[in-house]
mmCIF file of C-alpha atoms in Angstrom:
data_model
loop_
_atom_site.group_PDB
_atom_site.id
_atom_site.type_symbol
_atom_site.label_atom_id
_atom_site.label_comp_id
_atom_site.label_asym_id
_atom_site.label_seq_id
_atom_site.Cartn_x
_atom_site.Cartn_y
_atom_site.Cartn_z
ATOM 1 C CA MET A 773 -14.475 50.945 45.321
ATOM 2 C CA LEU A 774 -12.297 47.942 44.622
ATOM 3 C CA TRP A 775 -13.463 47.036 41.114
ATOM 4 C CA PRO A 776 -11.327 49.369 39.003
ATOM 5 C CA TRP A 777 -8.244 48.064 40.718
ATOM 6 C CA VAL A 778 -9.242 44.427 40.183
ATOM 7 C CA HIS A 779 -10.079 45.161 36.594
ATOM 8 C CA ARG A 780 -6.719 46.824 36.022
ATOM 9 C CA PHE A 781 -4.960 43.900 37.656
ATOM 10 C CA ILE A 782 -6.718 41.336 35.465
ATOM 11 C CA VAL A 783 -5.960 43.249 32.283
ATOM 12 C CA THR A 784 -2.329 43.590 33.258
ATOM 13 C CA ALA A 785 -2.098 39.907 34.164
ATOM 14 C CA CYS A 786 -3.644 38.886 30.826
ATOM 15 C CA LEU A 787 -1.253 41.073 28.924
ATOM 16 C CA ALA A 788 1.664 39.625 30.822
ATOM 17 C CA ILE A 789 0.556 36.059 30.107
ATOM 18 C CA ALA A 790 -0.011 36.864 26.446
ATOM 19 C CA SER A 791 3.431 38.356 26.086
ATOM 20 C CA VAL A 792 5.022 35.401 27.866
ATOM 21 C CA SER A 793 3.266 32.883 25.637
ATOM 22 C CA ALA A 794 4.194 34.887 22.572
ATOM 23 C CA ALA A 795 7.789 34.763 23.685
ATOM 24 C CA VAL A 796 7.531 31.001 24.199
ATOM 25 C CA ALA A 797 5.985 30.542 20.775
ATOM 26 C CA ASP A 798 8.823 32.510 19.256
ATOM 27 C CA GLY A 799 11.374 30.580 21.214
ATOM 28 C CA VAL A 800 10.294 27.024 20.413
ATOM 29 C CA GLU A 801 10.727 26.060 16.838
ATOM 30 C CA ILE A 802 7.842 24.150 15.273
ATOM 31 C CA PRO A 803 9.166 20.734 14.333
ATOM 32 C CA GLN A 804 9.332 19.941 10.640
ATOM 33 C CA PRO A 805 9.633 16.177 10.510
ATOM 34 C CA VAL A 806 10.316 14.736 7.096
ATOM 35 C CA ALA A 807 9.950 11.373 5.462
ATOM 36 C CA VAL A 808 13.099 9.483 4.732
ATOM 37 C CA ARG A 809 11.561 7.579 1.858
ATOM 38 C CA GLY A 810 9.095 8.742 -0.758
ATOM 39 C CA GLU A 811 7.970 12.126 -1.944
ATOM 40 C CA GLN A 812 4.734 12.625 -0.099
ATOM 41 C CA CYS A 813 2.808 11.022 2.734
ATOM 42 C CA VAL A 814 -0.352 8.971 2.222
ATOM 43 C CA GLU A 815 -2.389 12.149 2.735
ATOM 44 C CA PRO A 816 -1.469 15.829 2.566
ATOM 45 C CA VAL A 817 0.628 17.007 5.483
ATOM 46 C CA GLU A 818 -2.172 19.114 6.988
ATOM 47 C CA VAL A 819 -4.496 16.110 7.040
ATOM 48 C CA MET A 820 -1.832 13.903 8.549
ATOM 49 C CA ARG A 821 -0.983 16.391 11.283
ATOM 50 C CA ARG A 822 -4.557 16.628 12.439
ATOM 51 C CA ASN A 823 -5.838 13.151 11.747
ATOM 52 C CA HIS A 824 -3.052 10.591 11.810
ATOM 53 C CA MET A 825 -4.147 9.320 15.201
ATOM 54 C CA LYS A 826 -7.680 8.682 13.942
ATOM 55 C CA MET A 827 -6.342 6.823 10.929
ATOM 56 C CA LEU A 828 -4.133 4.673 13.116
ATOM 57 C CA MET A 829 -6.934 3.983 15.563
ATOM 58 C CA HIS A 830 -9.276 2.948 12.772
ATOM 59 C CA GLN A 831 -6.688 0.810 11.045
ATOM 60 C CA ARG A 832 -5.553 -0.980 14.189
ATOM 61 C CA ASP A 833 -9.026 -2.359 14.849
ATOM 62 C CA ASP A 834 -9.427 -3.388 11.231
ATOM 63 C CA THR A 835 -6.106 -5.171 11.293
ATOM 64 C CA VAL A 836 -6.425 -6.923 14.632
ATOM 65 C CA VAL A 837 -10.070 -7.921 14.365
ATOM 66 C CA LYS A 838 -10.674 -8.310 10.644
ATOM 67 C CA GLY A 839 -7.206 -9.106 9.350
ATOM 68 C CA ILE A 840 -7.176 -6.153 6.956
ATOM 69 C CA ARG A 841 -3.522 -5.456 6.373
ATOM 70 C CA THR A 842 -3.403 -2.618 3.892
ATOM 71 C CA PRO A 843 -0.212 -0.694 4.574
ATOM 72 C CA ARG A 844 -1.618 2.730 3.733
ATOM 73 C CA TYR A 845 -2.712 3.829 7.219
ATOM 74 C CA SER A 846 -0.814 1.284 9.267
ATOM 75 C CA LEU A 847 1.691 2.137 11.966
ATOM 76 C CA LYS A 848 4.122 -0.165 10.215
ATOM 77 C CA GLY A 849 3.672 1.936 7.102
ATOM 78 C CA CYS A 850 4.575 5.098 9.060
ATOM 79 C CA ILE A 851 7.693 3.534 10.482
ATOM 80 C CA ASP A 852 8.859 2.100 7.184
ATOM 81 C CA CYS A 853 9.017 5.564 5.654
ATOM 82 C CA HIS A 854 9.888 7.737 8.628
ATOM 83 C CA ALA A 855 12.638 5.755 10.375
ATOM 84 C CA GLU A 856 16.023 7.325 9.764
ATOM 85 C CA LYS A 857 19.322 5.509 9.543
ATOM 86 C CA ASN A 858 22.427 6.473 11.450
ATOM 87 C CA ASP A 859 25.891 6.799 9.940
ATOM 88 C CA ALA A 860 26.518 3.098 10.382
ATOM 89 C CA GLY A 861 23.435 2.360 8.283
ATOM 90 C CA ASP A 862 21.328 1.046 11.161
ATOM 91 C CA PHE A 863 17.795 2.260 11.702
ATOM 92 C CA ILE A 864 17.181 4.675 14.569
ATOM 93 C CA ALA A 865 14.024 4.120 16.630
ATOM 94 C CA VAL A 866 11.234 6.478 15.469
ATOM 95 C CA ASN A 867 10.476 7.354 19.083
ATOM 96 C CA ALA A 868 14.066 8.212 20.007
ATOM 97 C CA PRO A 869 14.677 11.862 20.910
ATOM 98 C CA GLY A 870 14.789 14.044 17.827
ATOM 99 C CA GLN A 871 13.285 11.356 15.596
ATOM 100 C CA PHE A 872 10.085 11.547 13.609
ATOM 101 C CA CYS A 873 7.467 10.560 16.168
ATOM 102 C CA SER A 874 9.043 12.145 19.213
ATOM 103 C CA THR A 875 9.731 15.616 17.805
ATOM 104 C CA CYS A 876 6.087 16.581 17.344
ATOM 105 C CA HIS A 877 4.774 14.705 20.339
ATOM 106 C CA GLN A 878 7.310 16.429 22.527
ATOM 107 C CA TYR A 879 6.324 19.786 21.063
ATOM 108 C CA ALA A 880 2.629 19.038 21.592
ATOM 109 C CA ALA A 881 3.224 17.454 25.017
ATOM 110 C CA VAL A 882 1.601 14.197 23.992
ATOM 111 C CA ARG A 883 2.749 10.938 25.478
ATOM 112 C CA ILE A 884 1.961 7.989 23.250
ATOM 113 C CA ASP A 885 1.868 4.357 24.226
ATOM 114 C CA CYS A 886 2.336 2.775 20.791
ATOM 115 C CA PHE A 887 5.930 1.762 21.275
ATOM 116 C CA SER A 888 5.620 -0.141 24.502
ATOM 117 C CA CYS A 889 4.431 -2.940 22.195
ATOM 118 C CA HIS A 890 5.174 -1.951 18.610
ATOM 119 C CA ALA A 891 8.536 -2.192 16.903
ATOM 120 C CA THR A 892 10.261 1.150 16.453
ATOM 121 C CA VAL A 893 12.282 0.271 13.374
ATOM 122 C CA PRO A 894 11.264 -1.334 10.078
ATOM 123 C CA ALA A 895 11.553 -5.077 9.567
ATOM 124 C CA GLY A 896 14.867 -6.323 8.293
ATOM 125 C CA GLU A 897 15.304 -6.932 4.612
ATOM 126 C CA GLY A 898 14.468 -10.351 3.300
ATOM 127 C CA HIS A 899 11.508 -11.128 5.529
ATOM 128 C CA GLY A 900 8.282 -11.741 3.689
ATOM 129 C CA ASP A 901 6.686 -9.102 5.835
ATOM 130 C CA ASN A 902 9.204 -6.375 5.162
ATOM 131 C CA MET A 903 8.909 -2.887 3.825
ATOM 132 C CA GLU A 904 8.849 -3.775 0.180
ATOM 133 C CA GLY A 905 5.096 -4.199 0.205
ATOM 134 C CA ASN A 906 4.521 -1.246 2.448
ATOM 135 C CA THR A 907 5.444 1.316 -0.164
ATOM 136 C CA GLN A 908 2.099 0.486 -1.766
ATOM 137 C CA GLY A 909 0.282 3.233 0.048
ATOM 138 C CA MET A 910 2.875 5.875 -0.702
ATOM 139 C CA ILE A 911 2.045 8.540 -3.144
ATOM 140 C CA GLY A 912 5.006 9.001 -5.398
ATOM 141 C CA MET A 913 6.394 5.551 -4.717
ATOM 142 C CA ASP A 914 4.061 3.782 -7.064
ATOM 143 C CA THR A 915 3.563 5.350 -10.443
ATOM 144 C CA SER A 916 0.194 3.670 -10.839
ATOM 145 C CA GLU A 917 -1.284 5.728 -8.003
ATOM 146 C CA SER A 918 -3.706 8.228 -9.387
ATOM 147 C CA PHE A 919 -3.984 10.655 -6.474
ATOM 148 C CA ALA A 920 -2.855 14.108 -7.348
ATOM 149 C CA ASP A 921 -1.190 16.180 -4.662
ATOM 150 C CA GLY A 922 -3.764 17.233 -2.096
ATOM 151 C CA ASP A 923 -6.492 15.156 -3.684
ATOM 152 C CA ILE A 924 -7.985 13.208 -0.781
ATOM 153 C CA PRO A 925 -10.224 10.296 -1.661
ATOM 154 C CA HIS A 926 -13.801 11.009 -0.581
ATOM 155 C CA THR A 927 -14.028 7.823 1.399
ATOM 156 C CA VAL A 928 -11.102 8.911 3.512
ATOM 157 C CA GLN A 929 -12.571 12.336 4.045
ATOM 158 C CA ASN A 930 -15.814 10.797 5.180
ATOM 159 C CA THR A 931 -14.135 8.374 7.485
ATOM 160 C CA PHE A 932 -11.658 10.625 9.191
ATOM 161 C CA LEU A 933 -12.558 14.189 8.821
ATOM 162 C CA GLN A 934 -15.901 13.989 10.537
ATOM 163 C CA GLY A 935 -15.692 15.533 13.942
ATOM 164 C CA GLY A 936 -12.071 16.336 13.330
ATOM 165 C CA GLY A 937 -12.559 20.028 13.946
ATOM 166 C CA SER A 938 -12.458 22.708 11.311
ATOM 167 C CA ASP A 939 -9.167 23.043 9.536
ATOM 168 C CA MET B 477 -11.179 0.635 6.301
ATOM 169 C CA THR B 478 -12.650 1.820 3.084
ATOM 170 C CA GLU B 479 -9.898 2.755 0.702
ATOM 171 C CA GLY B 480 -10.017 4.928 -2.359
ATOM 172 C CA LEU B 481 -11.403 2.804 -5.154
ATOM 173 C CA ASP B 482 -8.400 3.483 -7.327
ATOM 174 C CA ASN B 483 -6.253 1.821 -4.705
ATOM 175 C CA LEU B 484 -8.084 -1.471 -4.968
ATOM 176 C CA ASP B 485 -6.488 -2.211 -8.290
ATOM 177 C CA SER B 486 -3.021 -1.966 -6.876
ATOM 178 C CA TYR B 487 -3.876 -4.294 -3.990
ATOM 179 C CA ARG B 488 -5.407 -6.836 -6.314
ATOM 180 C CA ARG B 489 -2.402 -6.627 -8.593
ATOM 181 C CA ARG B 490 0.011 -7.197 -5.737
ATOM 182 C CA PHE B 491 -2.154 -9.990 -4.424
ATOM 183 C CA LEU B 492 -2.187 -11.778 -7.763
ATOM 184 C CA THR B 493 1.562 -11.329 -8.070
ATOM 185 C CA ALA B 494 1.970 -12.842 -4.625
ATOM 186 C CA LEU B 495 -0.201 -15.760 -5.651
ATOM 187 C CA GLY B 496 2.003 -16.365 -8.655
ATOM 188 C CA ILE B 497 5.040 -16.480 -6.390
ATOM 189 C CA GLY B 498 3.087 -18.685 -3.986
ATOM 190 C CA GLY B 499 2.274 -21.133 -6.735
ATOM 191 C CA VAL B 500 5.940 -21.522 -7.555
ATOM 192 C CA ALA B 501 6.806 -21.972 -3.879
ATOM 193 C CA ALA B 502 4.191 -24.719 -3.570
ATOM 194 C CA ALA B 503 5.557 -26.438 -6.626
ATOM 195 C CA ILE B 504 9.049 -26.602 -5.154
ATOM 196 C CA GLY B 505 7.807 -27.833 -1.813
ATOM 197 C CA GLY B 506 7.361 -24.688 0.289
ATOM 198 C CA VAL B 507 4.586 -24.788 2.855
ATOM 199 C CA ARG B 508 1.733 -22.764 1.406
ATOM 200 C CA ILE B 509 -1.711 -23.351 2.695
ATOM 201 C CA VAL B 510 -4.065 -21.221 0.735
ATOM 202 C CA GLY B 511 -5.465 -22.139 -2.626
ATOM 203 C CA LEU B 512 -6.930 -19.629 -5.039
ATOM 204 C CA ALA B 513 -10.379 -20.222 -3.630
ATOM 205 C CA THR B 514 -9.649 -19.102 -0.073
ATOM 206 C CA ALA B 515 -6.700 -16.705 -0.346
ATOM 207 C CA LYS B 516 -7.538 -13.128 0.556
ATOM 208 C CA SER B 517 -5.934 -9.889 -0.475
ATOM 209 C CA ASP B 518 -4.717 -7.285 2.020
ATOM 210 C CA ASP B 519 -7.862 -5.181 1.865
ATOM 211 C CA GLU B 520 -10.319 -7.998 2.452
ATOM 212 C CA ALA B 521 -11.643 -8.874 5.897
ATOM 213 C CA VAL B 522 -11.383 -12.464 7.057
ATOM 214 C CA THR B 523 -14.554 -14.515 6.819
ATOM 215 C CA ASP B 524 -15.831 -17.712 8.378
ATOM 216 C CA GLU B 525 -15.335 -19.541 5.083
ATOM 217 C CA ALA B 526 -12.120 -20.877 6.548
ATOM 218 C CA ARG B 527 -11.572 -22.342 9.948
ATOM 219 C CA TRP B 528 -7.870 -22.740 10.476
ATOM 220 C CA GLY B 529 -6.783 -25.843 12.294
ATOM 221 C CA MET B 530 -3.844 -28.060 13.038
ATOM 222 C CA LEU B 531 -3.407 -31.814 13.033
ATOM 223 C CA ILE B 532 -0.410 -33.114 14.961
ATOM 224 C CA ASP B 533 0.888 -36.658 14.563
ATOM 225 C CA THR B 534 2.550 -37.347 17.891
ATOM 226 C CA SER B 535 4.126 -40.549 16.601
ATOM 227 C CA LYS B 536 6.319 -38.428 14.327
ATOM 228 C CA CYS B 537 7.120 -35.972 17.094
ATOM 229 C CA GLY B 538 10.763 -36.666 17.947
ATOM 230 C CA GLU B 539 11.602 -37.097 21.616
ATOM 231 C CA GLY B 540 13.598 -34.099 22.779
ATOM 232 C CA CYS B 541 12.879 -32.238 19.522
ATOM 233 C CA ASN B 542 12.223 -28.570 20.141
ATOM 234 C CA ARG B 543 12.175 -27.194 16.601
ATOM 235 C CA CYS B 544 8.602 -25.904 16.752
ATOM 236 C CA VAL B 545 9.283 -24.015 19.976
ATOM 237 C CA GLU B 546 12.469 -22.469 18.628
ATOM 238 C CA ALA B 547 10.775 -21.460 15.394
ATOM 239 C CA CYS B 548 7.904 -19.843 17.308
ATOM 240 C CA ASN B 549 10.257 -17.900 19.568
ATOM 241 C CA GLU B 550 12.263 -16.724 16.580
ATOM 242 C CA GLU B 551 9.265 -15.765 14.453
ATOM 243 C CA ASN B 552 7.440 -13.861 17.160
ATOM 244 C CA GLY B 553 10.470 -12.452 18.932
ATOM 245 C CA LEU B 554 9.783 -14.216 22.230
ATOM 246 C CA THR B 555 12.833 -13.517 24.291
ATOM 247 C CA GLY B 556 12.982 -14.624 27.893
ATOM 248 C CA PHE B 557 14.621 -13.319 31.009
ATOM 249 C CA ASP B 558 15.812 -16.758 32.130
ATOM 250 C CA ARG B 559 12.845 -16.929 34.459
ATOM 251 C CA GLN B 560 11.004 -20.066 33.501
ATOM 252 C CA GLN B 561 8.061 -19.358 35.772
ATOM 253 C CA THR B 562 7.104 -16.174 34.004
ATOM 254 C CA ASP B 563 8.788 -16.133 30.577
ATOM 255 C CA ALA B 564 6.321 -16.050 27.691
ATOM 256 C CA GLN B 565 5.715 -19.330 25.948
ATOM 257 C CA TRP B 566 3.312 -19.718 23.062
ATOM 258 C CA ILE B 567 4.112 -23.337 22.335
ATOM 259 C CA ARG B 568 5.799 -25.872 24.578
ATOM 260 C CA THR B 569 6.626 -29.533 24.281
ATOM 261 C CA LEU B 570 5.113 -31.936 26.761
ATOM 262 C CA GLU B 571 6.100 -35.492 27.540
ATOM 263 C CA VAL B 572 3.158 -37.590 28.583
ATOM 264 C CA ARG B 573 3.901 -40.912 30.276
ATOM 265 C CA ASP B 574 1.468 -43.781 30.517
ATOM 266 C CA LYS B 575 1.747 -44.842 34.151
ATOM 267 C CA GLN B 576 0.760 -48.434 33.388
ATOM 268 C CA THR B 577 3.163 -49.143 30.545
ATOM 269 C CA GLY B 578 5.743 -46.410 30.908
ATOM 270 C CA HIS B 579 5.204 -45.380 27.278
ATOM 271 C CA VAL B 580 6.258 -41.769 26.701
ATOM 272 C CA THR B 581 4.607 -39.556 24.097
ATOM 273 C CA SER B 582 6.003 -36.135 23.135
ATOM 274 C CA LEU B 583 3.613 -33.525 21.883
ATOM 275 C CA PRO B 584 3.551 -29.781 21.310
ATOM 276 C CA MET B 585 0.979 -27.847 23.348
ATOM 277 C CA LEU B 586 -0.224 -24.509 22.101
ATOM 278 C CA CYS B 587 -3.409 -22.442 22.039
ATOM 279 C CA GLN B 588 -6.029 -24.872 20.784
ATOM 280 C CA HIS B 589 -8.056 -22.123 19.083
ATOM 281 C CA CYS B 590 -11.333 -23.436 20.479
ATOM 282 C CA GLU B 591 -14.650 -22.854 18.796
ATOM 283 C CA HIS B 592 -16.032 -21.996 22.247
ATOM 284 C CA PRO B 593 -13.004 -20.460 23.946
ATOM 285 C CA PRO B 594 -13.255 -20.064 27.741
ATOM 286 C CA CYS B 595 -10.722 -17.210 27.538
ATOM 287 C CA VAL B 596 -13.175 -15.233 25.414
ATOM 288 C CA ASP B 597 -16.068 -16.031 27.772
ATOM 289 C CA VAL B 598 -14.329 -14.591 30.803
ATOM 290 C CA CYS B 599 -12.613 -11.546 29.285
ATOM 291 C CA PRO B 600 -14.119 -8.429 30.903
ATOM 292 C CA THR B 601 -13.111 -6.038 28.110
ATOM 293 C CA GLY B 602 -13.632 -8.109 24.979
ATOM 294 C CA ALA B 603 -9.903 -8.053 24.311
ATOM 295 C CA SER B 604 -9.814 -11.821 24.106
ATOM 296 C CA PHE B 605 -11.708 -12.624 20.947
ATOM 297 C CA ARG B 606 -12.183 -15.158 18.196
ATOM 298 C CA ARG B 607 -11.619 -13.990 14.659
ATOM 299 C CA ALA B 608 -14.127 -14.941 11.963
ATOM 300 C CA ASP B 609 -11.736 -17.594 10.678
ATOM 301 C CA GLY B 610 -11.484 -19.237 14.097
ATOM 302 C CA ILE B 611 -8.162 -17.835 15.266
ATOM 303 C CA VAL B 612 -8.338 -16.845 18.941
ATOM 304 C CA LEU B 613 -6.390 -13.676 19.677
ATOM 305 C CA VAL B 614 -5.788 -11.019 22.304
ATOM 306 C CA ASN B 615 -6.449 -7.463 21.205
ATOM 307 C CA LYS B 616 -3.687 -5.872 23.228
ATOM 308 C CA HIS B 617 -5.132 -2.428 22.652
ATOM 309 C CA THR B 618 -7.986 -3.329 24.990
ATOM 310 C CA CYS B 619 -6.337 -5.946 27.227
ATOM 311 C CA ILE B 620 -6.040 -4.682 30.794
ATOM 312 C CA GLY B 621 -3.842 -7.533 31.958
ATOM 313 C CA CYS B 622 -6.303 -8.995 34.472
ATOM 314 C CA ARG B 623 -5.297 -12.551 33.493
ATOM 315 C CA TYR B 624 -8.760 -14.082 33.918
ATOM 316 C CA CYS B 625 -8.204 -15.742 30.546
ATOM 317 C CA MET B 626 -5.067 -17.410 31.823
ATOM 318 C CA MET B 627 -7.041 -18.927 34.658
ATOM 319 C CA ALA B 628 -9.857 -19.991 32.350
ATOM 320 C CA CYS B 629 -7.686 -21.726 29.754
ATOM 321 C CA PRO B 630 -7.577 -25.492 30.389
ATOM 322 C CA TYR B 631 -4.420 -25.798 28.287
ATOM 323 C CA LYS B 632 -2.320 -23.199 30.105
ATOM 324 C CA ALA B 633 -1.689 -21.704 26.705
ATOM 325 C CA ARG B 634 -1.432 -18.063 27.692
ATOM 326 C CA SER B 635 1.386 -15.964 29.087
ATOM 327 C CA PHE B 636 1.478 -12.599 30.770
ATOM 328 C CA ILE B 637 4.220 -10.124 29.981
ATOM 329 C CA HIS B 638 5.703 -8.997 33.270
ATOM 330 C CA GLU B 639 8.501 -6.809 32.059
ATOM 331 C CA GLU B 640 9.149 -4.032 29.605
ATOM 332 C CA LEU B 641 10.221 -5.298 26.216
ATOM 333 C CA THR B 642 12.262 -3.876 23.387
ATOM 334 C CA ASP B 643 13.100 -5.052 19.873
ATOM 335 C CA GLN B 644 9.723 -6.577 19.168
ATOM 336 C CA LYS B 645 9.039 -7.881 15.692
ATOM 337 C CA PRO B 646 6.972 -5.456 13.589
ATOM 338 C CA TRP B 647 4.457 -8.201 12.814
ATOM 339 C CA ALA B 648 4.120 -9.335 16.439
ATOM 340 C CA PRO B 649 3.613 -6.395 18.795
ATOM 341 C CA ARG B 650 3.927 -7.399 22.452
ATOM 342 C CA GLY B 651 4.289 -5.365 25.610
ATOM 343 C CA LYS B 652 4.252 -5.290 29.373
ATOM 344 C CA GLY B 653 0.928 -5.691 31.121
ATOM 345 C CA THR B 654 -0.869 -7.690 28.449
ATOM 346 C CA VAL B 655 -1.651 -11.356 27.983
ATOM 347 C CA GLU B 656 -0.620 -13.200 24.858
ATOM 348 C CA SER B 657 -0.684 -16.618 23.295
ATOM 349 C CA CYS B 658 -0.188 -18.470 20.040
ATOM 350 C CA THR B 659 -1.735 -16.537 17.168
ATOM 351 C CA PHE B 660 -1.375 -19.387 14.639
ATOM 352 C CA CYS B 661 1.141 -16.872 13.199
ATOM 353 C CA VAL B 662 -1.822 -14.843 12.017
ATOM 354 C CA HIS B 663 0.410 -12.475 10.032
ATOM 355 C CA ARG B 664 1.666 -15.433 8.024
ATOM 356 C CA VAL B 665 -1.754 -17.024 7.623
ATOM 357 C CA ASP B 666 -3.124 -13.744 6.270
ATOM 358 C CA ARG B 667 -0.560 -13.788 3.498
ATOM 359 C CA GLY B 668 -1.062 -17.476 2.742
ATOM 360 C CA ASP B 669 1.786 -19.099 4.674
ATOM 361 C CA ALA B 670 1.617 -21.782 7.346
ATOM 362 C CA PRO B 671 2.621 -20.967 10.939
ATOM 363 C CA ALA B 672 6.350 -20.928 11.682
ATOM 364 C CA CYS B 673 6.181 -24.076 13.864
ATOM 365 C CA VAL B 674 4.580 -26.100 11.080
ATOM 366 C CA GLU B 675 7.155 -24.931 8.581
ATOM 367 C CA ALA B 676 10.036 -25.705 10.948
ATOM 368 C CA CYS B 677 8.631 -29.134 11.753
ATOM 369 C CA GLY B 678 8.447 -29.902 8.053
ATOM 370 C CA GLU B 679 12.002 -28.669 7.493
ATOM 371 C CA ALA B 680 13.250 -30.855 10.336
ATOM 372 C CA ALA B 681 11.857 -33.755 8.281
ATOM 373 C CA ASN B 682 9.505 -34.709 11.079
ATOM 374 C CA GLY B 683 6.436 -33.433 9.327
ATOM 375 C CA ALA B 684 4.408 -34.039 12.444
ATOM 376 C CA MET B 685 2.353 -30.872 12.129
ATOM 377 C CA MET B 686 -0.205 -30.149 9.446
ATOM 378 C CA PHE B 687 -2.024 -26.825 9.071
ATOM 379 C CA GLY B 688 -5.002 -25.956 6.942
ATOM 380 C CA ASN B 689 -8.646 -25.097 6.520
ATOM 381 C CA LEU B 690 -10.872 -27.501 8.431
ATOM 382 C CA ASN B 691 -13.948 -26.163 6.653
ATOM 383 C CA ASP B 692 -12.682 -27.122 3.211
ATOM 384 C CA PRO B 693 -13.399 -30.842 2.683
ATOM 385 C CA ASP B 694 -10.768 -30.956 -0.069
ATOM 386 C CA SER B 695 -7.956 -29.546 2.062
ATOM 387 C CA GLU B 696 -5.083 -31.832 3.011
ATOM 388 C CA ILE B 697 -5.864 -31.493 6.702
ATOM 389 C CA ALA B 698 -9.573 -32.238 6.338
ATOM 390 C CA ILE B 699 -8.872 -35.314 4.220
ATOM 391 C CA ARG B 700 -6.329 -36.612 6.723
ATOM 392 C CA ALA B 701 -8.567 -35.877 9.699
ATOM 393 C CA LYS B 702 -11.289 -37.906 8.003
ATOM 394 C CA GLN B 703 -8.960 -40.822 7.258
ATOM 395 C CA VAL B 704 -7.154 -41.303 10.535
ATOM 396 C CA SER B 705 -8.190 -41.313 14.157
ATOM 397 C CA SER B 706 -7.392 -38.095 15.957
ATOM 398 C CA ARG B 707 -8.406 -36.622 19.294
ATOM 399 C CA GLN B 708 -8.962 -33.321 20.942
ATOM 400 C CA ILE B 709 -7.274 -32.877 24.291
ATOM 401 C CA ARG B 710 -9.916 -32.490 26.989
ATOM 402 C CA ALA B 711 -12.650 -33.198 24.463
ATOM 403 C CA ASP B 712 -14.957 -33.590 27.484
ATOM 404 C CA LEU B 713 -15.045 -29.812 27.822
ATOM 405 C CA ASN B 714 -16.843 -29.511 24.461
ATOM 406 C CA LEU B 715 -14.693 -26.610 23.327
ATOM 407 C CA ASN B 716 -14.233 -28.063 19.832
ATOM 408 C CA THR B 717 -10.556 -27.286 19.534
ATOM 409 C CA ALA B 718 -8.968 -26.510 16.178
ATOM 410 C CA VAL B 719 -5.848 -28.436 17.166
ATOM 411 C CA ARG B 720 -6.179 -32.233 17.025
ATOM 412 C CA TYR B 721 -3.688 -34.924 17.893
ATOM 413 C CA GLU B 722 -3.007 -38.339 16.355
ATOM 414 C CA GLY B 723 -1.411 -41.151 18.335
ATOM 415 C CA ILE B 724 -2.463 -40.233 21.842
#
């Protein structure tokens, strides 16, 4: 009878794979990207981690087709807060190795196509389209914002969290 | 996108502040196009209340003047590779010579933002589209780079990006494998400014280019278009272009 042997082999193989993946999980540090500006992101971190791509997708169509340019969920808004500066005071591209966008995407093995077209650093100071306005969506940047920490507006929940999997 | 209601206040506030600044700019001669009646705030979608258009007086267009082209390249970050055949060009100057008399007219040629754009008709993915306010754009998220629109355009207004780009402007994303053309500086129009070429032309004291809302009978451009004779280029195609020319 061959079955017991096959069974034993499968169990052993599974155990081996499990232990290997556990070792990998221990060995690769989960990236902890931080914002350079502001206290907190436009949504709680957990929401952003899971849903930022949906927000960006939704916003891009609104912006391109309808001309809605609210900074809150825009890619430009992300870059304005998350681009770091080097010692010389120049911005580093957000998709450069070790920078905000690339750390997580590298960890999650996701290749994004945003930056073949989009700028990777904020606009220079002085342009009418610069970052000054883009702090509007930031919680903690504008004292008139009334969101408490972790308090997601219902409209946003309805828009993005549907079909987003259970958190 | 629907925002939290409490956010609306902050947008409106910023919008009104911007209008205040805009009013001052207009008073000291800056090129602002949008009056209180048609200006929109960031969170509002564009509507067909406005149809943006341009009126170009070719008699004021200086021979050899290239200010509009330079301003466009600067504003939108159009850098070339010294390959004239394929470098992107959103606006170019043409010299048109009357064969009978030898009279030469200079004029800028750009996307004419047609009411019935052939580029939109032929686009297989819907990437080439006309915004509610009449601005014809390429949605580069859905453009597959087939270039049918380039063949369809009677004005040769579109360019294809052949090479990988870096250092794009944040307000003008552009990348390899997509088609692009004049956007009427849509990012500026949305905040109430005139396109960069119009502003530069005014600063160069030519003042050959006028931008505004063709749908508003009280707008400067509509009044002028009613007063003087102007033409569409290739009017025979019945595209109803938003760009009109005087003196040709």
